[in-house]
XYZ file of C-alpha atoms in Angstrom:
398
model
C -11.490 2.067 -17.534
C -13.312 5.095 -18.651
C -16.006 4.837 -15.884
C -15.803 5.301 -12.234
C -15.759 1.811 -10.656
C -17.765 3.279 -7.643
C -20.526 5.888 -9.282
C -20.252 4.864 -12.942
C -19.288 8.655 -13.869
C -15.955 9.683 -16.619
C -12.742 8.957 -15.003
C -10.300 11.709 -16.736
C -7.068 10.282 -16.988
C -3.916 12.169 -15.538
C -0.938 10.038 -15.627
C -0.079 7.335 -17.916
C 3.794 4.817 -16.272
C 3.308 3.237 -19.472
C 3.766 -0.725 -19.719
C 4.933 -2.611 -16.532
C 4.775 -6.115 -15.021
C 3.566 -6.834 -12.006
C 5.000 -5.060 -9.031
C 5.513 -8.704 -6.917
C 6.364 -10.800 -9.885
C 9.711 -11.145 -9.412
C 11.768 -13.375 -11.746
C 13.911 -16.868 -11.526
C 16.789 -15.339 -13.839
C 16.337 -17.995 -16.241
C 12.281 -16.947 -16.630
C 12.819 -12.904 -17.648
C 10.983 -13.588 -21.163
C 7.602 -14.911 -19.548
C 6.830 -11.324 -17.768
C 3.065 -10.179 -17.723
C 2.368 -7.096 -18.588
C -0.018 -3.902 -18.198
C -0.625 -0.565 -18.853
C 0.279 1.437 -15.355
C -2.375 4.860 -15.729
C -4.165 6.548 -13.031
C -7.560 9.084 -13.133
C -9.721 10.743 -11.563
C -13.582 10.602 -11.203
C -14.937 13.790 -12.578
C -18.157 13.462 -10.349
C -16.875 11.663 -7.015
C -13.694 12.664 -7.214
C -12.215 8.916 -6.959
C -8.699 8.762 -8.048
C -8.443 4.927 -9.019
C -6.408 3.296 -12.002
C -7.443 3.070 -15.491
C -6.525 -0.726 -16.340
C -7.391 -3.656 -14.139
C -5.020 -6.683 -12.779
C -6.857 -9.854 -12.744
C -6.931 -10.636 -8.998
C -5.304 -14.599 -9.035
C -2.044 -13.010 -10.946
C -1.604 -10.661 -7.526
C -3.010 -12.516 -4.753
C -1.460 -15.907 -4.707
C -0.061 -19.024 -2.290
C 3.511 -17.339 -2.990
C 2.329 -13.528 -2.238
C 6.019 -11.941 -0.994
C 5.076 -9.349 1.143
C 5.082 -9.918 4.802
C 4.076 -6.466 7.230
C 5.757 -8.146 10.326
C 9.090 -7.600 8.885
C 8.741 -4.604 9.951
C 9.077 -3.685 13.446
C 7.558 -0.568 13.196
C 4.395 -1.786 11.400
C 4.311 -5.020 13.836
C 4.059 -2.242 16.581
C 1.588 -0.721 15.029
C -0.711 -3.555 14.096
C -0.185 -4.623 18.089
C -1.501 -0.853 18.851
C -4.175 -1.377 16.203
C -5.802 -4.376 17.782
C -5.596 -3.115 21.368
C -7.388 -0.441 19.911
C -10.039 -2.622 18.778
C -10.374 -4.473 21.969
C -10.478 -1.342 23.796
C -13.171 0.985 22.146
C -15.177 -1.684 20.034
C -14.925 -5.231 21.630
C -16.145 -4.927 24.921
C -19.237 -6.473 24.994
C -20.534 -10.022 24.925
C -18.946 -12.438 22.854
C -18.009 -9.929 20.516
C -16.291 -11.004 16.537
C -13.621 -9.133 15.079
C -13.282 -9.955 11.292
C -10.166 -9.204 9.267
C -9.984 -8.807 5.562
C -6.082 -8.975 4.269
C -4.896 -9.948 7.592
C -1.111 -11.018 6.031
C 0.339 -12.734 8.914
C -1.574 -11.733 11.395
C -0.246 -9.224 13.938
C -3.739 -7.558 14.405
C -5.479 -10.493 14.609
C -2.910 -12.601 16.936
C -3.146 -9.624 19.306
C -7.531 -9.761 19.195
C -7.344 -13.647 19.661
C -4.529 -13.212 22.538
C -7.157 -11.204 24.420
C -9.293 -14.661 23.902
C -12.057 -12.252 21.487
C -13.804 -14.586 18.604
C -11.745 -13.542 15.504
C -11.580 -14.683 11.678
C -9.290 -13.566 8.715
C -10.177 -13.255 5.281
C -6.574 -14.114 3.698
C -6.449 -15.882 0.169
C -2.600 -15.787 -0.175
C -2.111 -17.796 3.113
C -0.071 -16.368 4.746
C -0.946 -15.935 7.952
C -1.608 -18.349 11.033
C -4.818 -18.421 13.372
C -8.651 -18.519 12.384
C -7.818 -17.972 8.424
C -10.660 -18.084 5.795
C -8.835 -18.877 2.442
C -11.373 -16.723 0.173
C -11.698 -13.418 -0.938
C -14.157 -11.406 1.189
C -17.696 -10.685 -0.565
C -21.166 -11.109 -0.206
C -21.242 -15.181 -0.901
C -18.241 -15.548 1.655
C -19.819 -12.877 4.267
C -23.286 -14.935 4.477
C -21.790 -18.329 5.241
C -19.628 -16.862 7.911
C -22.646 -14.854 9.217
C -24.260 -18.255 9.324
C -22.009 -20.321 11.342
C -20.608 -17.523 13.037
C -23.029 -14.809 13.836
C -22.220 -10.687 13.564
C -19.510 -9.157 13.693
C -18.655 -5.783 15.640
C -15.753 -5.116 13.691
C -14.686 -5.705 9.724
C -11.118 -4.602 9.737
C -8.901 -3.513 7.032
C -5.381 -2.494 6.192
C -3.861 -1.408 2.712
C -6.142 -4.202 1.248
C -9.319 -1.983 0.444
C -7.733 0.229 -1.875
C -6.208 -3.098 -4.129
C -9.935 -4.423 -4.912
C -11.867 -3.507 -8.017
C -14.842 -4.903 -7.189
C -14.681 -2.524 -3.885
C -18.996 -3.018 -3.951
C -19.236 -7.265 -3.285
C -16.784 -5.939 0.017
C -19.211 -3.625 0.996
C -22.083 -5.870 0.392
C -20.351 -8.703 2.471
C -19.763 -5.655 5.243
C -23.336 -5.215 5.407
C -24.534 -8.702 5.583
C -21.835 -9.536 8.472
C -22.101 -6.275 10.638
C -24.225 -6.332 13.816
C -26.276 -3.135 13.305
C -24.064 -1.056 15.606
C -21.109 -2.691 14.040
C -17.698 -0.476 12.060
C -16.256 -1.378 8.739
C -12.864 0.508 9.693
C -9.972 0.399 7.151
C -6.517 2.126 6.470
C -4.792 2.768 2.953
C -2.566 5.549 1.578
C -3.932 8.899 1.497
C -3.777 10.868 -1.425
C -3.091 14.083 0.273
C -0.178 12.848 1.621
C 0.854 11.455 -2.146
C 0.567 14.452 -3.740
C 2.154 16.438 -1.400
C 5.286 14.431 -1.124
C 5.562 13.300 -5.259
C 5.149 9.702 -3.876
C 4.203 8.545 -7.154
C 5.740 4.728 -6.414
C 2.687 4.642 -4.215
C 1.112 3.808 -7.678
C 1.154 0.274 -8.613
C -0.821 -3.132 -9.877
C -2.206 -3.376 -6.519
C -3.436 -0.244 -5.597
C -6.608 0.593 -7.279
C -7.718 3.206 -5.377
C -5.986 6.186 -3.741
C -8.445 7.593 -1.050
C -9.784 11.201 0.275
C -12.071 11.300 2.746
C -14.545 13.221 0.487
C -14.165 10.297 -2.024
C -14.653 7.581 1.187
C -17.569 9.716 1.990
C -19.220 9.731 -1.437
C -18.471 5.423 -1.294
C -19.958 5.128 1.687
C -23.310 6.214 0.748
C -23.464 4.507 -2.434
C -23.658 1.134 -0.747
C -25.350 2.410 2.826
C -22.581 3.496 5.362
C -21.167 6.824 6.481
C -18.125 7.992 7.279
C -18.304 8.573 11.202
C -14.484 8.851 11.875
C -10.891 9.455 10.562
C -7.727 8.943 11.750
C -4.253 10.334 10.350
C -1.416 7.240 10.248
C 2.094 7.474 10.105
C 2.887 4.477 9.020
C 3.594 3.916 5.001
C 3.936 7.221 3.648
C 1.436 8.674 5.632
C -2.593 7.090 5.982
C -5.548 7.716 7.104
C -8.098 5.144 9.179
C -11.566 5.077 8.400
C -14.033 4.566 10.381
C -17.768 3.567 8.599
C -21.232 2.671 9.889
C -24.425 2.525 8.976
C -26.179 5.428 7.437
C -27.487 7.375 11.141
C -26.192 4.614 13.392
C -23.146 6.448 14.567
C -22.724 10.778 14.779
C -19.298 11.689 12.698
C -16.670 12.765 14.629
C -15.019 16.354 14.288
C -11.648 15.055 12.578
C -14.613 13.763 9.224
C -15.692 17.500 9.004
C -12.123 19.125 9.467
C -10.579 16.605 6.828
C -13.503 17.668 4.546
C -12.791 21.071 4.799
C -8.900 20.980 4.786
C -9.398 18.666 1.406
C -11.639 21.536 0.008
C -9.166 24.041 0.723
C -6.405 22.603 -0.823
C -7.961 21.778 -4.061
C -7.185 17.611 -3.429
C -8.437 15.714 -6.156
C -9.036 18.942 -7.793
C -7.420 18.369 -12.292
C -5.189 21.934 -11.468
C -3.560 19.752 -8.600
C -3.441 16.342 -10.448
C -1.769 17.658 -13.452
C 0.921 19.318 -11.349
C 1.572 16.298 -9.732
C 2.311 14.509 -12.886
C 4.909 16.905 -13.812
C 6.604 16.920 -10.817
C 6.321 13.291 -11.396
C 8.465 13.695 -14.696
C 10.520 15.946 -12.747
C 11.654 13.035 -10.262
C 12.057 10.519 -12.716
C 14.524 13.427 -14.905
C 16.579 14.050 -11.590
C 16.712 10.628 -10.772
C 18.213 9.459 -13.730
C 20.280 12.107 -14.020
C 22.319 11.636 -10.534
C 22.451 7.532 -11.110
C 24.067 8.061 -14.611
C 26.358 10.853 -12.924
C 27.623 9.024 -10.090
C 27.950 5.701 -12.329
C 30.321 7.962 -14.281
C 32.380 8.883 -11.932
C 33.067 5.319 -10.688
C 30.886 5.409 -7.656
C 29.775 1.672 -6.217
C 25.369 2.033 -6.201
C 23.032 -0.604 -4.780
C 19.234 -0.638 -4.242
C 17.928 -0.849 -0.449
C 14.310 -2.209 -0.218
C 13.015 -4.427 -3.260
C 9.140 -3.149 -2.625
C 6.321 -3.537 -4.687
C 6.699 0.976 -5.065
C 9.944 0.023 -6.557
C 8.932 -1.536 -9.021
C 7.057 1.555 -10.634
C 10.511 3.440 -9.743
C 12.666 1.280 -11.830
C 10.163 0.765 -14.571
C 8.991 4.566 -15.542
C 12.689 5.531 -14.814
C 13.812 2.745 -16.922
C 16.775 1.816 -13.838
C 18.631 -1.432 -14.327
C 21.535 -3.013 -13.447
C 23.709 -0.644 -15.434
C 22.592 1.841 -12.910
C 21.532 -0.140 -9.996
C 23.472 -3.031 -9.938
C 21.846 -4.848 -7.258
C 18.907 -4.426 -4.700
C 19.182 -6.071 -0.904
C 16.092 -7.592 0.831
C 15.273 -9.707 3.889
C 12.417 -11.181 2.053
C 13.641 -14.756 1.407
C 11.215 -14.906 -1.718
C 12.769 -12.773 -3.256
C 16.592 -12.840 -2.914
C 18.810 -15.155 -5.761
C 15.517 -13.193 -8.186
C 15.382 -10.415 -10.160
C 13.071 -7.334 -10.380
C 10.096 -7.395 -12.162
C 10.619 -5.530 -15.927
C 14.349 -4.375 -15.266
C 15.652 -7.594 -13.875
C 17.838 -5.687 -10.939
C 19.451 -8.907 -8.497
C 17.988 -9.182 -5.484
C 20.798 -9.804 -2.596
C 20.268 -10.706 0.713
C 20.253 -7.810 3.056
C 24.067 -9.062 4.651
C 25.213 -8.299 0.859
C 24.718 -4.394 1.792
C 27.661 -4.469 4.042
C 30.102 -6.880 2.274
C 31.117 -4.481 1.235
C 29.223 -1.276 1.331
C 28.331 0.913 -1.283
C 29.186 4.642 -1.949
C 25.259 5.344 -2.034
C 22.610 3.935 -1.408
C 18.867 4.165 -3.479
C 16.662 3.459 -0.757
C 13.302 2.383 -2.160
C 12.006 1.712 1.347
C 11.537 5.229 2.115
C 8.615 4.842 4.249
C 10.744 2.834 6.446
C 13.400 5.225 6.390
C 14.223 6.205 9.958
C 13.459 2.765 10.808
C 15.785 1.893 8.263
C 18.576 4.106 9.136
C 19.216 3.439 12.334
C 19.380 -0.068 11.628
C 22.024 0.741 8.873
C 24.487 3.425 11.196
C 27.290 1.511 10.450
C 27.109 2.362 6.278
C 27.142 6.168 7.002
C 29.521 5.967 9.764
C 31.899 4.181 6.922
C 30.903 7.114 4.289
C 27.484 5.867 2.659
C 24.835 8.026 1.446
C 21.352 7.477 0.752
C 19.745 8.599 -1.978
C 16.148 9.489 -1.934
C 13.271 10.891 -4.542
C 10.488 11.514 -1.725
C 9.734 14.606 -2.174
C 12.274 15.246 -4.749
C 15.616 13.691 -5.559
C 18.450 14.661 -2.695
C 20.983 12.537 -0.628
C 21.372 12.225 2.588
């Protein structure tokens, strides 16, 4: 992909993970040799400043019947989903019969909490996974008109970590434009790539995620198909986000927080090739250190298992080349998953009792943007001795 998928201009590449499979692919252990595979790159727009991948997925391989991943697992992200839609009902769907449409909804917590206030609601979710008013299509301009047809405008197209995986990011903003009232938001969420290149977070990079958004790069999208970018929002939640907040071109005034992003952005050179290139060698730098401590503490007899099997680990284990000789298991409370192995490296995947029967020495904890969260849930492994081993920002145990 040497062309910008939103403006058409050179993407200059920055970072090439070399081959992987697919980040949610994981593997019966008597299927390893029937693995898809990809070239894992990332680059930058030289004229919008887009950072988006260099090699394209084909959307059925991701998005399926069987998709694994399931936010309400979480209790920290079903909180903030729950905040999410009171948010929603609180600043946006106040007036008459209002319409809150969902693209990605997953199972639902933002959407349950919209329909619980008894608001007209409807989910664009192909892997079907979640429960409620649930269109089983992918959103676009064909599947925008014949809900704008039987259901009328909507004052609200929601988003979360879904806009950044599409390709074709224009058919969702032509479907946003034919389903919109006039006065209507097209508000989304996805990592921020401030926050990734500040903290080395390369596992944020992955099949799924296409796109890794600035708000000068939202900005320059937004125009190309019509909108602006009225509002942004700083998230906690996954590694640190930021909301976006779109209308029409001189429907809505931009908020302070657009301009003050814009300007912190410029000032720190994000997106900038001086600052990409030093993220990938700190990126090299991780994967060195990393390495370096498993194969150490292997050699000295220490018990290591894997905490989290995430999509973001799968670009760990991969570019690292981890496997069981390092990592000799990974536990998960994803059902789908456990009795599997990891996509590429073919790690086990445990239940999540396994991590206490017994414990480990250390702990790799993938999950690390669930790592409080995480922690206190697992006081009993440090209170027997554990340690955690981390590589956001840089390798260190806790």
């Amino acid at each position: 992909m040497s062309q910008c998928r939103i403006c058409s201009s050179t993407v200059r590449e920055f970072l090439d993970f070399g081959s992987h499979p697919l980040s949610s692919a994981f593997v019966s252990p008597d299927a390893t040799g029937e693995e898809f595979r990809y070239r894992l790159a990332v680059g930058a727009c030289t004229s919008c400043g887009m950072v988006q991948l260099t090699e394209d997925v084909p959307r059925e391989r991701l998005y399926h019947k069987g998709y694994p991943y399931h936010s309400a697992g979480s209790t920290v992200m079903h909180a903030h989903f729950e905040e999410t839609g009171r948010g929603f009902l609180a600043r946006e769907l106040g007036g008459p019969d209002p319409f809150f449409v969902e693209i990605g909804c997953n199972d639902g917590v933002t959407l349950r909490t919209v329909a619980d206030a008894e608001v007209r609601h409807l989910a664009f979710e192909p892997t079907g996974v979640a429960g409620g008013r649930v269109h089983s299509a992918f959103f676009d301009a064909e599947s925008a008109a014949e809900v704008r047809a039987a259901e009328g405008p909507a004052q609200v197209v929601y988003s979360a970590n879904t806009l950044c995986d599409i390709p074709g990011i224009g058919a969702v903003f032509e479907g946003a434009d034919i389903l919109l009232a006039p006065d209507g938001v097209f508000v989304f969420e996805d990592p921020y790539l401030g926050e990734i290149l500040a903290r080395t977070s390369f596992d944020q990079i992955y099949d799924e995620h296409v796109f890794f958004f600035t708000a000068r790069s939202v900005a320059s999208m937004a125009a190309c198909f019509g909108f602006q970018l009225v509002d942004v929002e700083r998230l906690p939640v996954h590694g640190g986000q930021i909301r976006y907040t779109l209308a029409r071109a001189g429907r809505r005034t931009p908020t302070a927080a657009v301009a003050e992003l814009l300007a912190e952005e410029a000032a720190r050179g994000i997106g900038e090739a001086a600052g990409l290139d030093r993220f990938g060698a700190a990126v090299h730098t991780v994967r060195r250190d990393l390495v370096a401590l498993l194969r150490d503490l292997t050699a000295q007899g220490h018990r290591i298992a894997g905490y989290g099997a995430t999509a973001k680990s799968s670009t760990v284990t991969n570019f690292c080349g981890i496997g069981p000789d390092l990592v000799p298991y990974v536990c998960d409370t994803t059902p789908s998953k456990q009795g599997k192995l990891t996509p590429g490296m073919h790690i086990p995947v445990r239940p999540d009792t396994a991590f206490r029967d017994p414990y480990p020495d250390y702990a790799l904890l993938f999950a690390w943007n669930h790592a409080e969260e995480i922690m206190a849930k697992e006081q009993a492994f440090r209170d027997a001795g554990g340690r955690w081993i981390l590589y956001v920002p840089e390798v260190h145990i806790v």
